[in-house]
PDB file of C-alpha atoms in Angstrom:
ATOM      1  CA  ASP A   1       0.000   0.000   0.000  1.00  0.00           C
ATOM      2  CA  THR A   2       1.682   3.164  -1.222  1.00  0.00           C
ATOM      3  CA  GLU A   3      -1.195   5.583  -0.866  1.00  0.00           C
ATOM      4  CA  VAL A   4      -2.506   8.284   1.372  1.00  0.00           C
ATOM      5  CA  THR A   5      -6.290   8.030   1.510  1.00  0.00           C
ATOM      6  CA  GLN A   6      -8.441  11.035   2.312  1.00  0.00           C
ATOM      7  CA  THR A   7     -12.163  11.114   3.027  1.00  0.00           C
ATOM      8  CA  PRO A   8     -14.498  12.612   2.117  1.00  0.00           C
ATOM      9  CA  LYS A   9     -13.491  13.757  -1.361  1.00  0.00           C
ATOM     10  CA  HIS A  10     -15.987  16.601  -1.323  1.00  0.00           C
ATOM     11  CA  LEU A  11     -17.613  18.403   1.618  1.00  0.00           C
ATOM     12  CA  VAL A  12     -20.080  21.263   1.763  1.00  0.00           C
ATOM     13  CA  MET A  13     -20.689  22.706   5.205  1.00  0.00           C
ATOM     14  CA  GLY A  14     -22.415  25.666   6.758  1.00  0.00           C
ATOM     15  CA  MET A  15     -20.618  28.171   8.925  1.00  0.00           C
ATOM     16  CA  THR A  16     -22.181  26.732  12.099  1.00  0.00           C
ATOM     17  CA  ASN A  17     -21.454  23.081  11.288  1.00  0.00           C
ATOM     18  CA  LYS A  18     -18.844  20.773  12.796  1.00  0.00           C
ATOM     19  CA  LYS A  19     -17.205  18.314  10.458  1.00  0.00           C
ATOM     20  CA  SER A  20     -14.019  16.253  10.268  1.00  0.00           C
ATOM     21  CA  LEU A  21     -11.589  15.349   7.499  1.00  0.00           C
ATOM     22  CA  LYS A  22      -9.834  12.005   7.693  1.00  0.00           C
ATOM     23  CA  CYS A  23      -6.470  10.867   6.375  1.00  0.00           C
ATOM     24  CA  GLU A  24      -4.974   7.377   6.501  1.00  0.00           C
ATOM     25  CA  GLN A  25      -1.668   5.826   5.420  1.00  0.00           C
ATOM     26  CA  HIS A  26      -0.273   2.340   5.904  1.00  0.00           C
ATOM     27  CA  MET A  27       3.260   2.901   4.649  1.00  0.00           C
ATOM     28  CA  GLY A  28       4.796   3.183   8.121  1.00  0.00           C
ATOM     29  CA  HIS A  29       5.533   6.852   7.535  1.00  0.00           C
ATOM     30  CA  ARG A  30       6.353   8.697  10.742  1.00  0.00           C
ATOM     31  CA  ALA A  31       5.451  12.263   9.762  1.00  0.00           C
ATOM     32  CA  MET A  32       2.035  13.452   8.573  1.00  0.00           C
ATOM     33  CA  TYR A  33       0.978  16.857   7.346  1.00  0.00           C
ATOM     34  CA  TRP A  34      -2.097  18.965   6.625  1.00  0.00           C
ATOM     35  CA  TYR A  35      -1.961  21.465   3.777  1.00  0.00           C
ATOM     36  CA  LYS A  36      -4.455  23.989   2.415  1.00  0.00           C
ATOM     37  CA  GLN A  37      -4.438  24.750  -1.296  1.00  0.00           C
ATOM     38  CA  LYS A  38      -6.316  27.556  -3.002  1.00  0.00           C
ATOM     39  CA  ALA A  39      -6.936  27.466  -6.732  1.00  0.00           C
ATOM     40  CA  LYS A  40      -3.830  27.991  -8.879  1.00  0.00           C
ATOM     41  CA  LYS A  41      -1.594  28.331  -5.807  1.00  0.00           C
ATOM     42  CA  PRO A  42       0.962  26.024  -4.194  1.00  0.00           C
ATOM     43  CA  PRO A  43      -0.068  24.160  -1.048  1.00  0.00           C
ATOM     44  CA  GLU A  44       0.353  26.001   2.261  1.00  0.00           C
ATOM     45  CA  LEU A  45       1.474  24.038   5.317  1.00  0.00           C
ATOM     46  CA  MET A  46      -0.951  24.017   8.246  1.00  0.00           C
ATOM     47  CA  PHE A  47       0.196  21.321  10.693  1.00  0.00           C
ATOM     48  CA  VAL A  48       2.966  18.755  11.084  1.00  0.00           C
ATOM     49  CA  TYR A  49       2.771  15.621  13.209  1.00  0.00           C
ATOM     50  CA  SER A  50       5.980  13.724  13.815  1.00  0.00           C
ATOM     51  CA  TYR A  51       5.828  10.400  15.645  1.00  0.00           C
ATOM     52  CA  GLU A  52       2.205  11.203  16.518  1.00  0.00           C
ATOM     53  CA  LYS A  53       3.096  14.455  18.242  1.00  0.00           C
ATOM     54  CA  LEU A  54       2.186  17.910  16.948  1.00  0.00           C
ATOM     55  CA  SER A  55       5.460  19.488  15.845  1.00  0.00           C
ATOM     56  CA  ILE A  56       4.352  22.499  13.848  1.00  0.00           C
ATOM     57  CA  ASN A  57       1.266  24.696  13.859  1.00  0.00           C
ATOM     58  CA  GLU A  58       1.637  27.385  11.223  1.00  0.00           C
ATOM     59  CA  SER A  59      -0.456  29.931  13.118  1.00  0.00           C
ATOM     60  CA  VAL A  60      -3.637  28.280  11.930  1.00  0.00           C
ATOM     61  CA  PRO A  61      -6.921  29.654  13.383  1.00  0.00           C
ATOM     62  CA  SER A  62      -8.385  27.594  16.207  1.00  0.00           C
ATOM     63  CA  ARG A  63     -11.444  26.733  14.108  1.00  0.00           C
ATOM     64  CA  PHE A  64      -9.123  24.093  12.604  1.00  0.00           C
ATOM     65  CA  SER A  65      -8.157  21.411  15.121  1.00  0.00           C
ATOM     66  CA  PRO A  66      -5.838  18.531  14.166  1.00  0.00           C
ATOM     67  CA  GLU A  67      -5.706  15.148  15.822  1.00  0.00           C
ATOM     68  CA  CYS A  68      -3.418  12.151  15.362  1.00  0.00           C
ATOM     69  CA  PRO A  69      -5.060   9.124  17.046  1.00  0.00           C
ATOM     70  CA  ASN A  70      -2.294   6.727  15.942  1.00  0.00           C
ATOM     71  CA  SER A  71       0.619   6.450  13.533  1.00  0.00           C
ATOM     72  CA  SER A  72      -1.647   5.728  10.550  1.00  0.00           C
ATOM     73  CA  LEU A  73      -4.440   8.234  11.059  1.00  0.00           C
ATOM     74  CA  LEU A  74      -4.700  12.000  10.919  1.00  0.00           C
ATOM     75  CA  ASN A  75      -7.881  13.990  11.391  1.00  0.00           C
ATOM     76  CA  LEU A  76      -8.723  17.638  10.894  1.00  0.00           C
ATOM     77  CA  HIS A  77     -11.725  18.834  12.891  1.00  0.00           C
ATOM     78  CA  LEU A  78     -13.558  21.829  11.495  1.00  0.00           C
ATOM     79  CA  HIS A  79     -15.852  24.189  13.405  1.00  0.00           C
ATOM     80  CA  ALA A  80     -17.343  27.600  12.638  1.00  0.00           C
ATOM     81  CA  LEU A  81     -15.496  27.969   9.357  1.00  0.00           C
ATOM     82  CA  GLN A  82     -15.702  31.006   7.114  1.00  0.00           C
ATOM     83  CA  PRO A  83     -16.357  31.074   3.353  1.00  0.00           C
ATOM     84  CA  GLU A  84     -12.712  32.036   2.782  1.00  0.00           C
ATOM     85  CA  ASP A  85     -11.725  28.662   4.249  1.00  0.00           C
ATOM     86  CA  SER A  86     -13.111  27.001   1.117  1.00  0.00           C
ATOM     87  CA  ALA A  87     -10.165  25.215  -0.487  1.00  0.00           C
ATOM     88  CA  LEU A  88      -8.611  21.847  -1.269  1.00  0.00           C
ATOM     89  CA  TYR A  89      -7.262  20.281   1.929  1.00  0.00           C
ATOM     90  CA  LEU A  90      -4.388  17.909   1.340  1.00  0.00           C
ATOM     91  CA  CYS A  91      -2.898  15.360   3.672  1.00  0.00           C
ATOM     92  CA  ALA A  92       0.652  14.111   3.158  1.00  0.00           C
ATOM     93  CA  SER A  93       3.074  11.766   4.837  1.00  0.00           C
ATOM     94  CA  SER A  94       6.823  11.221   4.719  1.00  0.00           C
ATOM     95  CA  GLN A  95       9.018   8.285   5.561  1.00  0.00           C
ATOM     96  CA  ASP A  96      11.186  10.282   7.915  1.00  0.00           C
ATOM     97  CA  GLY A  97      10.124  12.060  11.028  1.00  0.00           C
ATOM     98  CA  TRP A  98      10.078  15.840  11.043  1.00  0.00           C
ATOM     99  CA  ALA A  99      13.632  15.967  12.405  1.00  0.00           C
ATOM    100  CA  TRP A 100      15.232  14.233   9.424  1.00  0.00           C
ATOM    101  CA  GLY A 101      14.008  15.799   6.227  1.00  0.00           C
ATOM    102  CA  ASN A 102      15.532  14.191   3.129  1.00  0.00           C
ATOM    103  CA  TYR A 103      12.490  12.385   1.817  1.00  0.00           C
ATOM    104  CA  GLY A 104       9.718  13.640  -0.403  1.00  0.00           C
ATOM    105  CA  TYR A 105       6.122  13.561   0.655  1.00  0.00           C
ATOM    106  CA  THR A 106       3.300  11.292  -0.470  1.00  0.00           C
ATOM    107  CA  PHE A 107       0.114  13.311  -0.908  1.00  0.00           C
ATOM    108  CA  GLY A 108      -3.493  12.226  -0.808  1.00  0.00           C
ATOM    109  CA  SER A 109      -6.026  13.323  -3.418  1.00  0.00           C
ATOM    110  CA  GLY A 110      -7.494  15.896  -1.065  1.00  0.00           C
ATOM    111  CA  THR A 111     -10.870  16.966   0.262  1.00  0.00           C
ATOM    112  CA  ARG A 112     -12.495  19.795  -1.638  1.00  0.00           C
ATOM    113  CA  LEU A 113     -14.219  21.869   1.035  1.00  0.00           C
ATOM    114  CA  THR A 114     -16.885  24.462   0.347  1.00  0.00           C
ATOM    115  CA  VAL A 115     -18.139  26.628   3.203  1.00  0.00           C
ATOM    116  CA  VAL A 116     -21.528  28.234   2.597  1.00  0.00           C
TER     117      VAL A 116
ATOM    118  CA  GLY B   1      15.509  31.595   4.067  1.00  0.00           C
ATOM    119  CA  ASN B   2      14.583  29.043   1.460  1.00  0.00           C
ATOM    120  CA  SER B   3      12.802  29.924  -1.763  1.00  0.00           C
ATOM    121  CA  VAL B   4      12.004  28.396  -5.128  1.00  0.00           C
ATOM    122  CA  THR B   5      11.478  30.388  -8.313  1.00  0.00           C
ATOM    123  CA  GLN B   6       9.700  28.879 -11.290  1.00  0.00           C
ATOM    124  CA  MET B   7       9.330  30.379 -14.736  1.00  0.00           C
ATOM    125  CA  GLU B   8       6.113  32.210 -15.447  1.00  0.00           C
ATOM    126  CA  GLY B   9       3.326  30.297 -17.083  1.00  0.00           C
ATOM    127  CA  PRO B  10       1.123  28.994 -18.446  1.00  0.00           C
ATOM    128  CA  VAL B  11       2.913  26.940 -21.074  1.00  0.00           C
ATOM    129  CA  THR B  12       1.110  25.535 -24.104  1.00  0.00           C
ATOM    130  CA  LEU B  13       2.816  22.988 -26.356  1.00  0.00           C
ATOM    131  CA  SER B  14       1.861  20.721 -29.197  1.00  0.00           C
ATOM    132  CA  GLU B  15       2.053  16.969 -28.682  1.00  0.00           C
ATOM    133  CA  GLU B  16       5.580  15.554 -29.161  1.00  0.00           C
ATOM    134  CA  ALA B  17       7.223  18.946 -28.512  1.00  0.00           C
ATOM    135  CA  PHE B  18      10.241  19.294 -26.223  1.00  0.00           C
ATOM    136  CA  LEU B  19       9.537  20.589 -22.738  1.00  0.00           C
ATOM    137  CA  THR B  20      11.713  22.636 -20.410  1.00  0.00           C
ATOM    138  CA  ILE B  21      10.378  24.132 -17.187  1.00  0.00           C
ATOM    139  CA  ASN B  22      12.898  26.260 -15.343  1.00  0.00           C
ATOM    140  CA  CYS B  23      13.391  26.119 -11.600  1.00  0.00           C
ATOM    141  CA  THR B  24      16.002  27.922  -9.507  1.00  0.00           C
ATOM    142  CA  TYR B  25      16.365  27.942  -5.763  1.00  0.00           C
ATOM    143  CA  THR B  26      17.874  29.702  -2.786  1.00  0.00           C
ATOM    144  CA  ALA B  27      18.584  27.601   0.275  1.00  0.00           C
ATOM    145  CA  THR B  28      20.576  27.426   3.468  1.00  0.00           C
ATOM    146  CA  GLY B  29      22.490  24.185   3.668  1.00  0.00           C
ATOM    147  CA  TYR B  30      22.252  21.440   1.072  1.00  0.00           C
ATOM    148  CA  PRO B  31      18.696  20.926  -0.116  1.00  0.00           C
ATOM    149  CA  SER B  32      16.970  17.922  -1.582  1.00  0.00           C
ATOM    150  CA  LEU B  33      15.056  18.943  -4.709  1.00  0.00           C
ATOM    151  CA  PHE B  34      11.729  17.679  -5.993  1.00  0.00           C
ATOM    152  CA  TRP B  35       9.287  18.027  -8.835  1.00  0.00           C
ATOM    153  CA  TYR B  36       5.624  17.399  -8.056  1.00  0.00           C
ATOM    154  CA  VAL B  37       2.788  17.147 -10.579  1.00  0.00           C
ATOM    155  CA  GLN B  38      -0.881  17.874  -9.944  1.00  0.00           C
ATOM    156  CA  TYR B  39      -3.388  16.602 -12.479  1.00  0.00           C
ATOM    157  CA  PRO B  40      -6.787  18.336 -12.642  1.00  0.00           C
ATOM    158  CA  GLY B  41      -8.921  17.587  -9.595  1.00  0.00           C
ATOM    159  CA  GLU B  42      -6.216  15.548  -7.859  1.00  0.00           C
ATOM    160  CA  GLY B  43      -3.572  15.850  -5.175  1.00  0.00           C
ATOM    161  CA  LEU B  44       0.148  16.205  -5.756  1.00  0.00           C
ATOM    162  CA  GLN B  45       2.278  13.318  -6.967  1.00  0.00           C
ATOM    163  CA  LEU B  46       6.019  13.138  -6.558  1.00  0.00           C
ATOM    164  CA  LEU B  47       7.403  13.079 -10.101  1.00  0.00           C
ATOM    165  CA  LEU B  48      11.134  12.878  -9.393  1.00  0.00           C
ATOM    166  CA  LYS B  49      13.755  13.959  -6.926  1.00  0.00           C
ATOM    167  CA  ALA B  50      17.492  14.506  -6.438  1.00  0.00           C
ATOM    168  CA  THR B  51      19.237  14.652  -3.100  1.00  0.00           C
ATOM    169  CA  LYS B  52      22.749  15.841  -3.964  1.00  0.00           C
ATOM    170  CA  ALA B  53      24.635  17.866  -6.550  1.00  0.00           C
ATOM    171  CA  ASP B  54      24.849  16.349 -10.063  1.00  0.00           C
ATOM    172  CA  ASP B  55      22.177  13.764  -9.272  1.00  0.00           C
ATOM    173  CA  LYS B  56      19.679  13.243 -12.081  1.00  0.00           C
ATOM    174  CA  GLY B  57      16.112  12.353 -11.177  1.00  0.00           C
ATOM    175  CA  SER B  58      13.972  10.684 -13.815  1.00  0.00           C
ATOM    176  CA  ASN B  59      10.485   9.251 -14.134  1.00  0.00           C
ATOM    177  CA  LYS B  60       7.904   8.784 -16.921  1.00  0.00           C
ATOM    178  CA  GLY B  61      10.251  10.332 -19.488  1.00  0.00           C
ATOM    179  CA  PHE B  62      10.850  13.442 -17.362  1.00  0.00           C
ATOM    180  CA  GLU B  63      14.347  14.340 -16.165  1.00  0.00           C
ATOM    181  CA  ALA B  64      15.924  16.988 -13.962  1.00  0.00           C
ATOM    182  CA  THR B  65      19.553  17.439 -12.901  1.00  0.00           C
ATOM    183  CA  TYR B  66      20.607  19.013  -9.591  1.00  0.00           C
ATOM    184  CA  ARG B  67      22.981  21.835 -10.589  1.00  0.00           C
ATOM    185  CA  LYS B  68      24.593  23.314  -7.515  1.00  0.00           C
ATOM    186  CA  GLU B  69      26.721  25.820  -9.454  1.00  0.00           C
ATOM    187  CA  THR B  70      23.652  27.421 -11.021  1.00  0.00           C
ATOM    188  CA  THR B  71      21.259  26.526  -8.163  1.00  0.00           C
ATOM    189  CA  SER B  72      18.862  25.058 -10.685  1.00  0.00           C
ATOM    190  CA  PHE B  73      16.709  21.961 -11.157  1.00  0.00           C
ATOM    191  CA  HIS B  74      15.098  22.379 -14.587  1.00  0.00           C
ATOM    192  CA  LEU B  75      12.503  19.822 -15.681  1.00  0.00           C
ATOM    193  CA  GLU B  76      12.757  18.401 -19.220  1.00  0.00           C
ATOM    194  CA  LYS B  77      10.914  15.913 -21.383  1.00  0.00           C
ATOM    195  CA  GLY B  78      11.785  15.054 -24.938  1.00  0.00           C
ATOM    196  CA  SER B  79       8.282  14.486 -26.276  1.00  0.00           C
ATOM    197  CA  VAL B  80       5.218  15.605 -24.330  1.00  0.00           C
ATOM    198  CA  GLN B  81       1.829  13.959 -24.524  1.00  0.00           C
ATOM    199  CA  VAL B  82      -1.673  15.325 -23.981  1.00  0.00           C
ATOM    200  CA  SER B  83      -1.771  13.318 -20.755  1.00  0.00           C
ATOM    201  CA  ASP B  84       1.115  15.430 -19.387  1.00  0.00           C
ATOM    202  CA  SER B  85      -1.224  18.427 -19.088  1.00  0.00           C
ATOM    203  CA  ALA B  86      -1.069  19.365 -15.412  1.00  0.00           C
ATOM    204  CA  VAL B  87       0.393  21.816 -12.913  1.00  0.00           C
ATOM    205  CA  TYR B  88       4.073  21.272 -12.094  1.00  0.00           C
ATOM    206  CA  PHE B  89       5.620  22.385  -8.790  1.00  0.00           C
ATOM    207  CA  CYS B  90       9.319  22.552  -8.040  1.00  0.00           C
ATOM    208  CA  ALA B  91      10.129  22.152  -4.332  1.00  0.00           C
ATOM    209  CA  LEU B  92      13.024  21.811  -1.912  1.00  0.00           C
ATOM    210  CA  ARG B  93      13.710  20.589   1.578  1.00  0.00           C
ATOM    211  CA  THR B  94      16.887  21.335   3.524  1.00  0.00           C
ATOM    212  CA  GLY B  95      16.945  18.664   6.192  1.00  0.00           C
ATOM    213  CA  ALA B  96      16.239  18.709   9.877  1.00  0.00           C
ATOM    214  CA  ASN B  97      12.935  20.286  10.867  1.00  0.00           C
ATOM    215  CA  SER B  98      12.498  21.832   7.431  1.00  0.00           C
ATOM    216  CA  LYS B  99       9.338  22.480   5.514  1.00  0.00           C
ATOM    217  CA  LEU B 100       8.830  21.467   1.927  1.00  0.00           C
ATOM    218  CA  THR B 101       9.136  24.832   0.139  1.00  0.00           C
ATOM    219  CA  PHE B 102       7.193  25.061  -3.127  1.00  0.00           C
ATOM    220  CA  GLY B 103       7.539  27.273  -6.146  1.00  0.00           C
ATOM    221  CA  LYS B 104       4.396  28.962  -7.481  1.00  0.00           C
ATOM    222  CA  GLY B 105       3.717  26.160  -9.941  1.00  0.00           C
ATOM    223  CA  ILE B 106       3.278  26.279 -13.681  1.00  0.00           C
ATOM    224  CA  THR B 107       0.363  25.038 -15.764  1.00  0.00           C
ATOM    225  CA  LEU B 108       1.270  22.950 -18.790  1.00  0.00           C
ATOM    226  CA  SER B 109      -1.306  22.382 -21.525  1.00  0.00           C
ATOM    227  CA  VAL B 110      -0.478  19.989 -24.358  1.00  0.00           C
ATOM    228  CA  ARG B 111      -2.692  20.145 -27.427  1.00  0.00           C
ATOM    229  CA  PRO B 112      -3.136  17.227 -29.851  1.00  0.00           C
TER     230      PRO B 112
END
């Protein structure tokens, strides 16, 4: 299994809703990442988990809450989002932990989020 | 800090044309260099990589050589296909506790 699987693929939510994005990998990768990508832009890093511990939070608003239940799973909990949060949310993983850094990332296909 | 500069796009080519997409970088330390491709409606896929000077990464007919003297990692393909139409991102990573730094990306369209 050489994939990162993200669910759901599409999500429409209201500004008062609570929803969660899920990411799963079974490659034994020790670092996992959440990215946000707006149309025609490169991905922007949101969070880094290394060995199941939160290593980096790129000053992301608290309406986004990450969780890493185990080494294979990464969740992103969403609450009280704004329309400008509409974007493609990508999960990625890398073979090394955050402290190593020579490996590329494996990305999932993303969740396309629309906030109405 | 680290940065990646890609040539301005978009790029439109006819099928079987030669492709070059320029990428230059600025980095502290000795970066690993990557090309990622994003097909319409999908996530990013690692296309190729090089981890030290003079390394050549290759995959699916694409090639890029790590040139330390010119701080470049240009992507080339001898004969593009319609299926190569996508957005291409050059990226680098410099080691311990480092983020993957992306260029702005360039859209390639290949017409039959």
